[in-house]
Tab-separated table of N, CA and C in Angstrom:
chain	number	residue	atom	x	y	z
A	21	UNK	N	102.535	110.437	94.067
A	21	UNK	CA	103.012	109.286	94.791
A	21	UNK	C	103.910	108.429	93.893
A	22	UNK	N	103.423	108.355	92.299
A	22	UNK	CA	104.142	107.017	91.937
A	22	UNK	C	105.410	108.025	91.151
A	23	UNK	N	105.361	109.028	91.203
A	23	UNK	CA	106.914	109.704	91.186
A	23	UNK	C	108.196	109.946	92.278
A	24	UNK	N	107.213	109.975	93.870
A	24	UNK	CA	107.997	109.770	94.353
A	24	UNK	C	108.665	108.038	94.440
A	25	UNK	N	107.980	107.082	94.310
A	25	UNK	CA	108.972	106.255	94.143
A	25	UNK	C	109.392	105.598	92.754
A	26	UNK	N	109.287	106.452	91.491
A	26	UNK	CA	110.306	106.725	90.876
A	26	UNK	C	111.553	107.311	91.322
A	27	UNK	N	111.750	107.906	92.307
A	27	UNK	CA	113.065	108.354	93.085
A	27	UNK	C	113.682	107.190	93.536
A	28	UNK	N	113.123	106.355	93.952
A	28	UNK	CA	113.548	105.223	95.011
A	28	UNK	C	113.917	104.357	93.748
A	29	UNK	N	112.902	103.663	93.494
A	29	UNK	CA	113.227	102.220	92.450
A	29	UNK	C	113.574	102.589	90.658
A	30	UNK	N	113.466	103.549	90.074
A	30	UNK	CA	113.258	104.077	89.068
A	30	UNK	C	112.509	103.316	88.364
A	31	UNK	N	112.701	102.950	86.874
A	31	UNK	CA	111.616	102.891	86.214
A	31	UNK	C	111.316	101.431	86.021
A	32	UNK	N	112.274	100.293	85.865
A	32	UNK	CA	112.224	99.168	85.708
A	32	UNK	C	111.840	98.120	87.004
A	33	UNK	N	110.652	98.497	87.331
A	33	UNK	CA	109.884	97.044	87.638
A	33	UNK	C	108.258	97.395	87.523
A	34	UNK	N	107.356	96.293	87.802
A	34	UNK	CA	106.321	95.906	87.879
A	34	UNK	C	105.098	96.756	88.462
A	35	UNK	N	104.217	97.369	87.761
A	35	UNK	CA	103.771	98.508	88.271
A	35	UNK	C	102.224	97.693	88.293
A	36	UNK	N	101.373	97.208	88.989
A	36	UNK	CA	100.203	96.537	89.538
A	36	UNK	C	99.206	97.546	90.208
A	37	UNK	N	97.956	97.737	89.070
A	37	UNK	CA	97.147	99.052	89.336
A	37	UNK	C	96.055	98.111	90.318
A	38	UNK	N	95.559	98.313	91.381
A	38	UNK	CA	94.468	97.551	91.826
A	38	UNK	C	93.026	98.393	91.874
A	39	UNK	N	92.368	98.020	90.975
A	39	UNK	CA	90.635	98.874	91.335
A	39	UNK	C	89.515	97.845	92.015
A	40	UNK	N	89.193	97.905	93.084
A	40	UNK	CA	87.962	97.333	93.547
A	40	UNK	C	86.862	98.342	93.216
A	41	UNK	N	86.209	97.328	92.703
A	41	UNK	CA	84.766	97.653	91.751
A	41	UNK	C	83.511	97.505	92.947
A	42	UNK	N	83.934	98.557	93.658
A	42	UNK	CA	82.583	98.717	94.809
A	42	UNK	C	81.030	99.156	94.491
A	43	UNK	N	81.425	100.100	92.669
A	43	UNK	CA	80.140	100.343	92.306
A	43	UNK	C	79.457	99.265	90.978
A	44	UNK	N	80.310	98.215	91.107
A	44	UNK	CA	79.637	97.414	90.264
A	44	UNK	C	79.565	97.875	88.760
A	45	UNK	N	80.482	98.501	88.278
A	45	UNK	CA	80.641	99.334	87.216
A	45	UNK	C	80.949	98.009	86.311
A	46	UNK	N	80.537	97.736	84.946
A	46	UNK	CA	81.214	96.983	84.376
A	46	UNK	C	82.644	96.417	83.431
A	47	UNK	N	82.998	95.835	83.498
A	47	UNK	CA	84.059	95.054	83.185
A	47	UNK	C	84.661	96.228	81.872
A	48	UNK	N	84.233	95.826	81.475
A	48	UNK	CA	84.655	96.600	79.806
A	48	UNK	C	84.803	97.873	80.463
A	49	UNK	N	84.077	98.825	80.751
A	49	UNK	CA	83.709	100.551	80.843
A	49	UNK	C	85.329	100.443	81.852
A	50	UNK	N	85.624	99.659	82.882
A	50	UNK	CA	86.754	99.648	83.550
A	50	UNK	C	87.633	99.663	82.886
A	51	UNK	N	87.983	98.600	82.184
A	51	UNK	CA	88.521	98.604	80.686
A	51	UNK	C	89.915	99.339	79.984
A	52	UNK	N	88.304	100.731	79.791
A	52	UNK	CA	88.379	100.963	78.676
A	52	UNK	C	89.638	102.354	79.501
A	53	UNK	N	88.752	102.576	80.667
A	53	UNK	CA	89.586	103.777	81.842
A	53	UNK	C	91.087	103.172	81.718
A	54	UNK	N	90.949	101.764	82.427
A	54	UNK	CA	92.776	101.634	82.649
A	54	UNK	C	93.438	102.070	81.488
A	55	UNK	N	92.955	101.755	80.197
A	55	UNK	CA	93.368	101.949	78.563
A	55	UNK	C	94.153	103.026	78.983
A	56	UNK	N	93.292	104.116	78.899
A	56	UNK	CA	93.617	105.500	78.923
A	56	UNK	C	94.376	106.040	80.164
A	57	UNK	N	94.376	105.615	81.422
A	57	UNK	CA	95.378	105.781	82.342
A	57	UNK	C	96.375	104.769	82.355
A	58	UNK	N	96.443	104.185	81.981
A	58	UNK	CA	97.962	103.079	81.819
A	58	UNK	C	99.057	104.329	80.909
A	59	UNK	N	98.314	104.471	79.255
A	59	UNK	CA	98.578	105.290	78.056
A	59	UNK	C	99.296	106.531	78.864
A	60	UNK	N	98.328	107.060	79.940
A	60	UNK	CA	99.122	108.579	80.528
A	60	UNK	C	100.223	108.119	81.398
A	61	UNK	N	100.178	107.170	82.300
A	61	UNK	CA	101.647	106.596	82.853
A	61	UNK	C	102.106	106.576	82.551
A	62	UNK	N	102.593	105.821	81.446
A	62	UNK	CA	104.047	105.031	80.471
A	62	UNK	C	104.520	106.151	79.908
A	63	UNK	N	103.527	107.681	79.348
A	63	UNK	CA	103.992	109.256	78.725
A	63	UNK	C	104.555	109.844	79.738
A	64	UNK	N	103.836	109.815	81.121
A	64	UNK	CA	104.335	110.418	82.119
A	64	UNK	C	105.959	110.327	83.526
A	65	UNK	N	105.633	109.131	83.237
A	65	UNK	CA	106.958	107.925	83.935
A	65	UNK	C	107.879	107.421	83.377
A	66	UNK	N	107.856	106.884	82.048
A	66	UNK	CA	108.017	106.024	81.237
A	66	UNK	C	108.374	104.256	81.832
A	67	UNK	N	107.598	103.947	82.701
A	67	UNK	CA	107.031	102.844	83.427
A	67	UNK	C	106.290	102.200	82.398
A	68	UNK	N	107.174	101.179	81.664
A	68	UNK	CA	106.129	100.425	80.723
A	68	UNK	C	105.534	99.143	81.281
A	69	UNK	N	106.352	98.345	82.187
A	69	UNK	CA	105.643	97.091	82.528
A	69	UNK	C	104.427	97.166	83.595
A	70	UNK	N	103.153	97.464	83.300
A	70	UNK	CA	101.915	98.026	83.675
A	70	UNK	C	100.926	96.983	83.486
A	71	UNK	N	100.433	96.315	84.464
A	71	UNK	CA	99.287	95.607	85.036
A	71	UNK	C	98.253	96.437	85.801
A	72	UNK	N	97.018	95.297	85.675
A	72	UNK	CA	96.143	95.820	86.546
A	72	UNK	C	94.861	94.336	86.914
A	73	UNK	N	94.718	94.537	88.395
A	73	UNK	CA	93.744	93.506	88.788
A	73	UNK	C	92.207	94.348	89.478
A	74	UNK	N	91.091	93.870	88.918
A	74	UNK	CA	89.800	94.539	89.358
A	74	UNK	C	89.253	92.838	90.274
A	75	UNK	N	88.951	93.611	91.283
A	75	UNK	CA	88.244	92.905	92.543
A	75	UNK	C	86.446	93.398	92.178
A	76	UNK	N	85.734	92.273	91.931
A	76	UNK	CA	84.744	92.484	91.135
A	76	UNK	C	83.506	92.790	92.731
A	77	UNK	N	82.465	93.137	92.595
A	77	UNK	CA	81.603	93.497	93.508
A	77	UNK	C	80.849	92.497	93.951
A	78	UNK	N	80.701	90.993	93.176
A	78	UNK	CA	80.869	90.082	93.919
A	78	UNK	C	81.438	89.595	94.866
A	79	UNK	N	82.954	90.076	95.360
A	79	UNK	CA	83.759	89.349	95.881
A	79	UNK	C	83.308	90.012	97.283
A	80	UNK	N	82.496	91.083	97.470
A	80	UNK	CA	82.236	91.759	98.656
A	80	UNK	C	81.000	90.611	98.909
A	81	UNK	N	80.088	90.274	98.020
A	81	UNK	CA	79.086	89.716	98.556
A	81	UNK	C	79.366	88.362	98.433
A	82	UNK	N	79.852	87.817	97.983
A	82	UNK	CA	80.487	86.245	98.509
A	82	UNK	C	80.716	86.200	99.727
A	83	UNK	N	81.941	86.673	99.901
A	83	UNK	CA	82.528	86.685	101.197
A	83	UNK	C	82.370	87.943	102.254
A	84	UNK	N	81.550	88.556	102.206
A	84	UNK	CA	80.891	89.576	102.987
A	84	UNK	C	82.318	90.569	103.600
A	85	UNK	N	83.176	91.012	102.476
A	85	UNK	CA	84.924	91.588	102.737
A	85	UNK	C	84.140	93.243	102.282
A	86	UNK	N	85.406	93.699	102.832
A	86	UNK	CA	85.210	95.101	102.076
A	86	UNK	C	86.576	95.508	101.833
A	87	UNK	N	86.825	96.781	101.603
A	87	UNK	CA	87.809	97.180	100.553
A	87	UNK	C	89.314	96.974	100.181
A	88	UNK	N	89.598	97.025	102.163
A	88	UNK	CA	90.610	96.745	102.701
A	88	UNK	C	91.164	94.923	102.838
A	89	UNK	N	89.960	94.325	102.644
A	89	UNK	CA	89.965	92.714	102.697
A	89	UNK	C	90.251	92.166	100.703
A	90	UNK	N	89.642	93.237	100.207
A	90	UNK	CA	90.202	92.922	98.594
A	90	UNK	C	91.483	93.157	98.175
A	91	UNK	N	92.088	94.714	98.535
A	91	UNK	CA	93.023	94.831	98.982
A	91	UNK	C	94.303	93.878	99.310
A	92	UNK	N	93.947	93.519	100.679
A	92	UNK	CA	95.000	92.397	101.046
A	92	UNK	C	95.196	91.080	100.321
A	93	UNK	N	93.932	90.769	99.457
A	93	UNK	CA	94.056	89.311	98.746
A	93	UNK	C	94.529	89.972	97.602
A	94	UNK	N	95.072	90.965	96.916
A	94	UNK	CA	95.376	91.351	96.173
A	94	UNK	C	97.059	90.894	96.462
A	95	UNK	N	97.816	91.723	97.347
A	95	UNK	CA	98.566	91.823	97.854
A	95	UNK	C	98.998	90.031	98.335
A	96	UNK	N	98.547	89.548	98.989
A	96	UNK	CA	98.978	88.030	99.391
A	96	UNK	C	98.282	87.511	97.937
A	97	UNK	N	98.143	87.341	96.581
A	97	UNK	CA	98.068	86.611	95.901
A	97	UNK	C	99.074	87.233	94.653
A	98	UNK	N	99.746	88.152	94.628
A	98	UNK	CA	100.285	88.715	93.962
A	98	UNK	C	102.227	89.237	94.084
A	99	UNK	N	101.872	88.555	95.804
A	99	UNK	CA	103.018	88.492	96.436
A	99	UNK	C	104.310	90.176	96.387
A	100	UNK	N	103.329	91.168	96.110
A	100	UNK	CA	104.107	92.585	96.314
A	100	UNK	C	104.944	93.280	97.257
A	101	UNK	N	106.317	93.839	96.367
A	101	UNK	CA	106.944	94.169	97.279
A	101	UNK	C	106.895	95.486	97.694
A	102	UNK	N	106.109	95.814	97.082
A	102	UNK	CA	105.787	97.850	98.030
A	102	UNK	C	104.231	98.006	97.616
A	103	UNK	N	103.746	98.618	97.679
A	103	UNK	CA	102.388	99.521	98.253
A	103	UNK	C	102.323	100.558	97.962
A	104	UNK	N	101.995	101.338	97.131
A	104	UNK	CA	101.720	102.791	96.778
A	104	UNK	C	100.132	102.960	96.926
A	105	UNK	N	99.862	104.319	97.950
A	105	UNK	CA	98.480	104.159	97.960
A	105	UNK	C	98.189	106.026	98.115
A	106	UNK	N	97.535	105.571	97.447
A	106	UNK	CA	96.726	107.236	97.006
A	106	UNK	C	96.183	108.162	98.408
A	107	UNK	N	96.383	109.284	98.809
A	107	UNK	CA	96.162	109.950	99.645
A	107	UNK	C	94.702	109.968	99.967
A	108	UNK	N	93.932	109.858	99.187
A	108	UNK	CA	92.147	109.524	99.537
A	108	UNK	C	92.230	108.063	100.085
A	109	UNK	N	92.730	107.240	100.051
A	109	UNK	CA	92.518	105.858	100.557
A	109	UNK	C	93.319	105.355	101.467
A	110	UNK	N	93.970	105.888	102.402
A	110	UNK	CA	95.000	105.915	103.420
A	110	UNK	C	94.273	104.890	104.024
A	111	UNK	N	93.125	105.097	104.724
A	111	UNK	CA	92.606	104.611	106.164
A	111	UNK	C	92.261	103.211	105.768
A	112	UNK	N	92.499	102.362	104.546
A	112	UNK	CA	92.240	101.157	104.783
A	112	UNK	C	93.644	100.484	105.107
A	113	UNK	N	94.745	101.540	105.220
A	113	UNK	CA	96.104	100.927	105.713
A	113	UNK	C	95.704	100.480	107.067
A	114	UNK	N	95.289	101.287	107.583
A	114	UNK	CA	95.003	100.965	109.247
A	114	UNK	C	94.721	99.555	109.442
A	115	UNK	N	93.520	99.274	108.671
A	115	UNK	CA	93.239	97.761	108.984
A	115	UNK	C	94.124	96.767	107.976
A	116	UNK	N	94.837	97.088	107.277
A	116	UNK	CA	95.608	95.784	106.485
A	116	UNK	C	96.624	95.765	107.717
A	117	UNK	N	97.213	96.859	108.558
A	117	UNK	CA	97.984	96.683	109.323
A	117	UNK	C	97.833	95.920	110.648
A	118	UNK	N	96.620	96.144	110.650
A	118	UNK	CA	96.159	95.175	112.145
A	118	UNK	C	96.060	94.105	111.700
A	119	UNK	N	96.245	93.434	110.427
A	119	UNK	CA	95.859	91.806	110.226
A	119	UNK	C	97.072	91.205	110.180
A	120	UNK	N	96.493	89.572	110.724
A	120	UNK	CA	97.903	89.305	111.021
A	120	UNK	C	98.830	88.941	110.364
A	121	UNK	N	98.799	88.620	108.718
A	121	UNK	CA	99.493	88.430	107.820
A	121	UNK	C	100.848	89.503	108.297
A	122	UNK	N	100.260	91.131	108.467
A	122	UNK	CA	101.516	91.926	108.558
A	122	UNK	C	102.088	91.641	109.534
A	123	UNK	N	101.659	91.541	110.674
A	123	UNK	CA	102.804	91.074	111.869
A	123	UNK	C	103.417	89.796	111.778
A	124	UNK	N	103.235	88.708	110.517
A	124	UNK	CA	104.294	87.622	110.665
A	124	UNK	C	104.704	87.777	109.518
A	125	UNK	N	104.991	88.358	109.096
A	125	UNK	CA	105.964	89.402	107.616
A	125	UNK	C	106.874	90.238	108.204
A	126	UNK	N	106.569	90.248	109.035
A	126	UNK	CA	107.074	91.426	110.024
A	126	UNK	C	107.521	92.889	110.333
A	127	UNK	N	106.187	93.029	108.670
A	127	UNK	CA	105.845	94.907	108.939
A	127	UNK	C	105.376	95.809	109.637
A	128	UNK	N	106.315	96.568	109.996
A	128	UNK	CA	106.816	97.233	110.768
A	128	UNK	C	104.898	98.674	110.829
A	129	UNK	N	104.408	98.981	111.931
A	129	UNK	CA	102.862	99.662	112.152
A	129	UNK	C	102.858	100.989	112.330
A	130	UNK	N	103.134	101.799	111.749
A	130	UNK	CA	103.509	103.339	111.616
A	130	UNK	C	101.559	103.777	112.780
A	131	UNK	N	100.886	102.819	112.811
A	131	UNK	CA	100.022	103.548	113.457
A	131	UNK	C	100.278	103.239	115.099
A	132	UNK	N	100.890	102.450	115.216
A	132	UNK	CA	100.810	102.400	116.835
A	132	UNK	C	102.066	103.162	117.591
């Protein structure tokens, strides 16, 4: 995925990894993973400007959200202009698309 839009944008902008921490895994051990997958990006892409935000497993039980609701506050607090999403996690597009943030943005619903 993030080669094909190396086709599109190439290498110079802002690459924002998002992990929601559904298993409560801790902080550090997360860490230590991005370390080592950031390290294989930047060899693989050469995409150096590389972030990453973890949605902690609190934030499900605060506000009683799930994956697709971390997700979107990711996205509206981070103000992103594309979306790359991994072929195992498609189906929480469905519901970021039904909310109404996307219809007064005025993105366009590949599901309907």
């Amino acid at each position: 995925m993030l080669k094909q839009a190396i086709k599109l944008y190439g290498t110079d902008f802002e690459l924002i990894l998002i992990h929601v921490n559904t298993t409560n895994d801790t902080i550090s051990n997360i860490d230590k993973s991005f370390d080592v997958f950031i390290e294989k990006i930047i060899e693989e892409t050469g995409i150096e400007n590389i972030s990453y935000v973890i949605k902690a497993q609190n934030f499900f039980v605060q506000y009683k959200e799930d994956v697709s609701s971390a997700i979107e506050s990711v996205i509206a607090d981070e103000r992103l202009d594309a979306l790359l999403v991994t072929k195992s996690k498609k189906t929480f597009l469905r519901k970021i698309h039904r909310r109404k943030h996307c219809k007064e943005d005025g993105l366009p619903n590949p599901y309907s």
